[in-house]
Amino acid sequence: MTPSSPGWTTVARLDAERMVEALRGQGVRLSMEGPCPGGQVGAAYVRWEEDGRRGVLKWRPRSSVGEARTGALAVVEALREVGYPAPATDLVTQVGDAVVTVQEVLPGSGVDRLTPAHLDQLLRLNETQADRLTGRPHVPAAALHLRDDGPGFCLHEPLRRHSPRTAALERRISALADRYPPLLPGNDAVHYDFHPGNLLATGPDITGVIDWDGAARGDRRFDLVTLRFGLHAANASPAVTDRLDTVLATLPDHVLTPAWAHMSLRLTDWTIRHPTPTGPTPWLTLAARYLP
């Protein structure tokens, strides 16, 4: 551990080779191709040995197939019904305490720099997410974790202990738990991790939105706040960030403030436990924009 992360638990990463072997024991025959780029917990490209199709192997520790089917997979299914570019899931199974999935490989590649044309498409996709879960009451609502810890993210104690400035931010966030509900209200589909690293594009066209593991019910505009934090990390052009800031400025307080607090907590905590050269300073600066 580095001095910036004194004993903090970090997120376990996928051991793809071991998982492929475990699946083989269940009669699922896959061959490894290699790791997918990016991501915090890991994903890997695989091929189905029976027909040579490529897939993306993913896992979610401390989860169950039942939770996946009534949660994130149900969200993706609801969106795919209306043509949303989310990947189909070809396999979902339990391996130990983890849910393992194999998803289709969508066309396109990672977005190096989001353009205004990309943003226009993302805003339209976000509108598509509205009310998609009205007929699926079993899908859980997304949690904000303004006072309680999340499952491996949005931990409060790292902020309390890292520095006076991060401790002050944690106090402001925790205080907001008295003003806002613990779960996102609404029946929209929420991606929950809607940042540029989870987008695929071919030239000017967005061709896929991936990594729906945390998808849940709530207010779709939460994803626009997540996108804004993602653009901050990606050093996006002012043409894109200014346009998105204009959209965010129209959001009501009951949407913008708790979402902003959640993302401030999430990214500050993550950076403390997974140190970067800049540390949490960029997130502290961004947090101040909309937090009371």
CSV table of N, CA and C in Angstrom, one decimal, residues 23 101 116:
chain,number,residue,atom,x,y,z
A,23,LEU,N,-15.7,-22.3,-15.6
A,23,LEU,CA,-16.8,-22.5,-16.5
A,23,LEU,C,-16.7,-23.8,-17.3
A,101,THR,N,-20.8,-13.5,-16.4
A,101,THR,CA,-21.5,-13.4,-17.7
A,101,THR,C,-20.6,-13.3,-18.9
A,116,PRO,N,-18.9,17.0,-29.7
A,116,PRO,CA,-20.2,17.5,-29.5
A,116,PRO,C,-21.3,16.6,-30.2
